XYZ file of N, CA, C and O in Angstrom:
376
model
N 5.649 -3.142 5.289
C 4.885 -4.350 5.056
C 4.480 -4.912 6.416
O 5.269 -4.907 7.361
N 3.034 -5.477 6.518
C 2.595 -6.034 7.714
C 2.348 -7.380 7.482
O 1.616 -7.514 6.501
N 2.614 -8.244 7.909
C 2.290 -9.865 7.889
C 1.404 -10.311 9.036
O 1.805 -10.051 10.170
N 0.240 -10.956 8.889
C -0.179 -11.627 10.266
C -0.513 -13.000 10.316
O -0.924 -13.461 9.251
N -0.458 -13.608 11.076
C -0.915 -14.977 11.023
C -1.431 -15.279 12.017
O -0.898 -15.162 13.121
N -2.901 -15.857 11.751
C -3.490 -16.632 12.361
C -4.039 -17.729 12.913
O -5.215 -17.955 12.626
N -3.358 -18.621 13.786
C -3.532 -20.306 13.597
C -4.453 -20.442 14.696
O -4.404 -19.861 15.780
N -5.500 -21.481 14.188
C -6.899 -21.730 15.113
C -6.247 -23.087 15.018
O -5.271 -23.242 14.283
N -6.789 -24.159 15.793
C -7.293 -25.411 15.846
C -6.260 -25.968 16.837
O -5.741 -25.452 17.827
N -6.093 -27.387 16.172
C -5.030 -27.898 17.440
C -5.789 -28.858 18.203
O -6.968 -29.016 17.887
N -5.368 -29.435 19.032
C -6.135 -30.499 20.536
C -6.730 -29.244 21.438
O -7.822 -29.389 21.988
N -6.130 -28.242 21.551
C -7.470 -27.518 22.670
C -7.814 -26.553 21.687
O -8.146 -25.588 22.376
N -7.955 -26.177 20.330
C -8.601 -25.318 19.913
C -8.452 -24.043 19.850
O -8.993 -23.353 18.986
N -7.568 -23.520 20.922
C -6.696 -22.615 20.685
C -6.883 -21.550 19.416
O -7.272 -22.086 18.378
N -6.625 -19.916 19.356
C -6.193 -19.158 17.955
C -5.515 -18.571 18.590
O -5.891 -18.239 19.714
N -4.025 -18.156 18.026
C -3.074 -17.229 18.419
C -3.258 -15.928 17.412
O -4.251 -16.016 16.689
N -2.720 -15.130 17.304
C -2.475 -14.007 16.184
C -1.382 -13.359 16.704
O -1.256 -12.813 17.800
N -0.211 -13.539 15.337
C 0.565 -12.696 15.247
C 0.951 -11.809 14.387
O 0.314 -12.053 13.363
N 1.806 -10.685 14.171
C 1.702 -9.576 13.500
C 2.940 -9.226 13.716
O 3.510 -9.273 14.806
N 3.552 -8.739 12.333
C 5.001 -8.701 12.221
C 5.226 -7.231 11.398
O 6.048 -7.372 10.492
N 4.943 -6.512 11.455
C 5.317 -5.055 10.747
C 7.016 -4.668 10.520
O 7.738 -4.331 11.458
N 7.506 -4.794 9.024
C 8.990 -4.212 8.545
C 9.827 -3.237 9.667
O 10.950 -3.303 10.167
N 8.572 -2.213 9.807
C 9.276 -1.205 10.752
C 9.686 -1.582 11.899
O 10.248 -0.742 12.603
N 9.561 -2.563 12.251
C 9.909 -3.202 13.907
C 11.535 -4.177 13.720
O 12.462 -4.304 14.520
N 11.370 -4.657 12.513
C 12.655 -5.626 12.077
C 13.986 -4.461 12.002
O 14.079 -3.261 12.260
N 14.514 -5.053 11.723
C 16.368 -4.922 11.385
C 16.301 -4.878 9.895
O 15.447 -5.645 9.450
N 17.005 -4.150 8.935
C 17.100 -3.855 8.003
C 17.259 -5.593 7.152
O 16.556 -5.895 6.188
N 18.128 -6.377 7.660
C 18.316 -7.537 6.974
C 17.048 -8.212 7.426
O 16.208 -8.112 6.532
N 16.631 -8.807 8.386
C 15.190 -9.303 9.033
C 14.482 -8.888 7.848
O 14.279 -9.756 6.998
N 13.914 -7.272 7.559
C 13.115 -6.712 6.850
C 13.288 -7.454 5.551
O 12.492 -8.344 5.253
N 14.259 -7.137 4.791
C 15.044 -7.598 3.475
C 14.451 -9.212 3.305
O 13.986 -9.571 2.224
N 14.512 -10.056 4.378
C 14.407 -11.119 4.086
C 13.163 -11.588 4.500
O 13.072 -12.803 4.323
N 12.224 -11.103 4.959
C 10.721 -11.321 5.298
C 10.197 -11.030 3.564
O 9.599 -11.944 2.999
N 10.471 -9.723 2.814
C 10.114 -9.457 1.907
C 10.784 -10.341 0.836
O 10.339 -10.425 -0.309
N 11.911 -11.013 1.283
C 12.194 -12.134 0.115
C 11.145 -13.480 0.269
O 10.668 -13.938 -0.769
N 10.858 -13.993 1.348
C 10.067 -14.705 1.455
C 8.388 -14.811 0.837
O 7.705 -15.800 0.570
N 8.034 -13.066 0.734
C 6.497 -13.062 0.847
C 7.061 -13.198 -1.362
O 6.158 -13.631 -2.077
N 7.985 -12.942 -1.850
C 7.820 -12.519 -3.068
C 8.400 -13.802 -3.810
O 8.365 -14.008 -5.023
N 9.089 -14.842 -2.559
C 9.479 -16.113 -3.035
C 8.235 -16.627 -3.261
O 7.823 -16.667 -4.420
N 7.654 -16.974 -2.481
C 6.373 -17.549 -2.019
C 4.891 -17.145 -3.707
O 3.905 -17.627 -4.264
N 5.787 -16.014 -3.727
C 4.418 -15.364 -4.886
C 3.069 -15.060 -4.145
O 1.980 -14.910 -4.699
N 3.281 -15.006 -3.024
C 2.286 -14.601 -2.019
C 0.971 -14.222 -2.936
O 0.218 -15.118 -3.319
N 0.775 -13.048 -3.216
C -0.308 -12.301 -3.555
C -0.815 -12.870 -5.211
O -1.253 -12.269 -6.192
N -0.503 -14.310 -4.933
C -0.905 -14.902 -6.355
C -1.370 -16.301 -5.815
O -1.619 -17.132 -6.688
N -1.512 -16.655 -4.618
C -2.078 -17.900 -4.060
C -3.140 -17.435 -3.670
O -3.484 -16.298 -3.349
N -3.747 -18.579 -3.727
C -5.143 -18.764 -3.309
C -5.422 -19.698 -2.128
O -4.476 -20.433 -1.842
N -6.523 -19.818 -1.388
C -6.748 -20.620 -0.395
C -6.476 -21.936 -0.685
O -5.825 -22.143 -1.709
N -6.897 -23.071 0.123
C -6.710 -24.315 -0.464
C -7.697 -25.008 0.764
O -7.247 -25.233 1.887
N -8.837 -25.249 0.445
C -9.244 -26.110 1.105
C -9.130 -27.462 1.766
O -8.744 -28.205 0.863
N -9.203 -27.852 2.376
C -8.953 -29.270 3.190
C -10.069 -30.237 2.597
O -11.279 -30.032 2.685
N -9.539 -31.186 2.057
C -10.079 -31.753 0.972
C -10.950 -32.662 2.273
O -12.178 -32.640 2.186
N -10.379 -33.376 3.351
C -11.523 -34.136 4.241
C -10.701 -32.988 5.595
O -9.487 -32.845 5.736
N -11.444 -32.530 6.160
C -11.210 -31.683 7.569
C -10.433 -33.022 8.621
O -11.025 -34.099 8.690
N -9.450 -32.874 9.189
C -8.725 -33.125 10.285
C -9.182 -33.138 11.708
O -9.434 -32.023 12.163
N -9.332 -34.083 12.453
C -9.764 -32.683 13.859
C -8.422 -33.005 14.377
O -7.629 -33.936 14.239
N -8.461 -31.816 15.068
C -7.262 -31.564 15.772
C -5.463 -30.722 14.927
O -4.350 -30.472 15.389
N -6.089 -30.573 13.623
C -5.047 -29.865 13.234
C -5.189 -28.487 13.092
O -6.210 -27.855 13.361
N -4.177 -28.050 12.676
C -4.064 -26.274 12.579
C -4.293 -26.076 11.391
O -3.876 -26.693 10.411
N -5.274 -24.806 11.489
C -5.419 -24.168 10.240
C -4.815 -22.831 10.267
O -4.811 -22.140 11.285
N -4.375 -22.517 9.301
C -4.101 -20.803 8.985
C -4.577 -19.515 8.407
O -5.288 -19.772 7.436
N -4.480 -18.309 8.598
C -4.839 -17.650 8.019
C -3.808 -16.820 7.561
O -2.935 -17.297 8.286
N -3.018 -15.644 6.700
C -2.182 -15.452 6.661
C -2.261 -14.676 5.769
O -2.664 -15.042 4.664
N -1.851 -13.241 6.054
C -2.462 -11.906 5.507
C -1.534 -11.007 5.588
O -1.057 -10.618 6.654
N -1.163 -10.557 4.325
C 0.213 -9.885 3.838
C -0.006 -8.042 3.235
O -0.328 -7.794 2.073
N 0.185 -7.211 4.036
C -0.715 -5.772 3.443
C 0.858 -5.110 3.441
O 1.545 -4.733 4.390
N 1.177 -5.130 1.779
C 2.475 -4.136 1.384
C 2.344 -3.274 0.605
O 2.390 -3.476 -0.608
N 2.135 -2.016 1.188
C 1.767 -0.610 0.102
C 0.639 -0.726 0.346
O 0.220 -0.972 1.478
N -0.476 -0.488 -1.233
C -1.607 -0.478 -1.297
C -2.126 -1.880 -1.479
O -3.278 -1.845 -1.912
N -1.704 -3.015 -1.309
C -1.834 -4.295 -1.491
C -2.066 -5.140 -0.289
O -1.178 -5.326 0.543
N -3.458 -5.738 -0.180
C -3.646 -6.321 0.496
C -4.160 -7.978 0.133
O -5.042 -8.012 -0.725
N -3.792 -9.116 0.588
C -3.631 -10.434 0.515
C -4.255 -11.328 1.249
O -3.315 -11.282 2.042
N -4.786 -11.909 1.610
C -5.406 -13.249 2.873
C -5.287 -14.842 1.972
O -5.884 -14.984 0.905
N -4.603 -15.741 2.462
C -5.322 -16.901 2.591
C -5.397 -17.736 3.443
O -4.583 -17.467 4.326
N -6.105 -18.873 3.716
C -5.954 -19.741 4.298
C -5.791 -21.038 4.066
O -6.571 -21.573 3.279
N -4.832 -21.757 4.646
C -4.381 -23.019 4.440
C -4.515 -24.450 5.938
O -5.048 -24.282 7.035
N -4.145 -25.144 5.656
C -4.376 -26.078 6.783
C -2.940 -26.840 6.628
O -2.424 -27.160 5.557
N -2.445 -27.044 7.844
C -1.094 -27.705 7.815
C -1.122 -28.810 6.945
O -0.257 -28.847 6.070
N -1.667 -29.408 6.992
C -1.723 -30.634 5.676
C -1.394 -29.747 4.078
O -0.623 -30.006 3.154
N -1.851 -29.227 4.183
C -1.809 -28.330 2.537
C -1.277 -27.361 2.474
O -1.650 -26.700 1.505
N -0.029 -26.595 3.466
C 0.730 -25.567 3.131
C 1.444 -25.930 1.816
O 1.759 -27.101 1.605
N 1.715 -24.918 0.892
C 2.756 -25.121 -0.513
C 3.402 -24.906 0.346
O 3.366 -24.280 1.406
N 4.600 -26.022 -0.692
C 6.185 -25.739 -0.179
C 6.653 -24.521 -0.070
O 7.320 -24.183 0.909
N 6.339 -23.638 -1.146
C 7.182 -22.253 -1.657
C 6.610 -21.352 -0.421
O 7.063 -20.211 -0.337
N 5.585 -21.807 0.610
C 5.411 -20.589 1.329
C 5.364 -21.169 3.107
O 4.730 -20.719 4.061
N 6.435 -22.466 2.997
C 6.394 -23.102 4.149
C 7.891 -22.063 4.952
O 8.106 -21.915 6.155
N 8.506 -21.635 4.053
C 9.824 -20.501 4.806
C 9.364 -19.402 5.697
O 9.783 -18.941 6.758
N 8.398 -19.146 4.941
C 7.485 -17.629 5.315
C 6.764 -17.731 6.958
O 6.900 -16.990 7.932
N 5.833 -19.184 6.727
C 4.990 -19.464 7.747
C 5.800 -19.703 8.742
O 5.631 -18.830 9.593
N 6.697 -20.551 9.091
C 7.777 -21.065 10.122
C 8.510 -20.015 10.699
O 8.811 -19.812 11.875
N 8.796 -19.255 9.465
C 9.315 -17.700 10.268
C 8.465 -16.599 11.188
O 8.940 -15.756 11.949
N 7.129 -16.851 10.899
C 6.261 -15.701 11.162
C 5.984 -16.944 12.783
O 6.311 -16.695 13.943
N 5.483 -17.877 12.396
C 5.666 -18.364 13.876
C 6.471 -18.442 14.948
O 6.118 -18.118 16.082
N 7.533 -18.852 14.658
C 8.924 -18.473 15.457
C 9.038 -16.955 16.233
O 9.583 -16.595 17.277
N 8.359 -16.357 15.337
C 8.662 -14.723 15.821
C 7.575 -14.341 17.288
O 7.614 -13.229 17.813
């Protein structure tokens, strides 16, 4: 499984991208990235638009390819779901 995330915005505007592939983790790491994407229900969310745009906050992109399954959405820190705020915090941290 590959995870990536992409956060644009911010005060300088900034995009980072990161990318987290199973095969690089630790068997438990692995185990629990994949509990997250299946807590989350990942590949059953949809985007969520920013109902009035922010300036200066972060938006996301966040794209989950396990097997033949591939996923994208994007969210804006104001509107992350709870169920997939474990996932995001982890993939940043990393």
């Amino acid at each position: 499984m590959r995870v990536t995330l992409e956060q644009s915005g911010g005060f300088a505007g900034l995009i980072t991208t990161k990318t987290i592939d199973t095969q690089d983790l630790s068997p438990p790491e692995a185990e629990q990235l994949k509990r997250w994407v299946k807590d989350a229900n990942f590949f059953q969310l949809k985007s969520i638009a920013e109902a009035s745009p922010q300036p200066d906050r972060f938006n996301y992109t966040l794209s989950v390819k396990m097997d033949s399954q591939t996923h994208s959405i994007q969210v804006s820190e104001t509107n992350v779901p709870e169920k997939l705020k474990p996932l995001l915090n982890w993939v940043q941290q990393r």
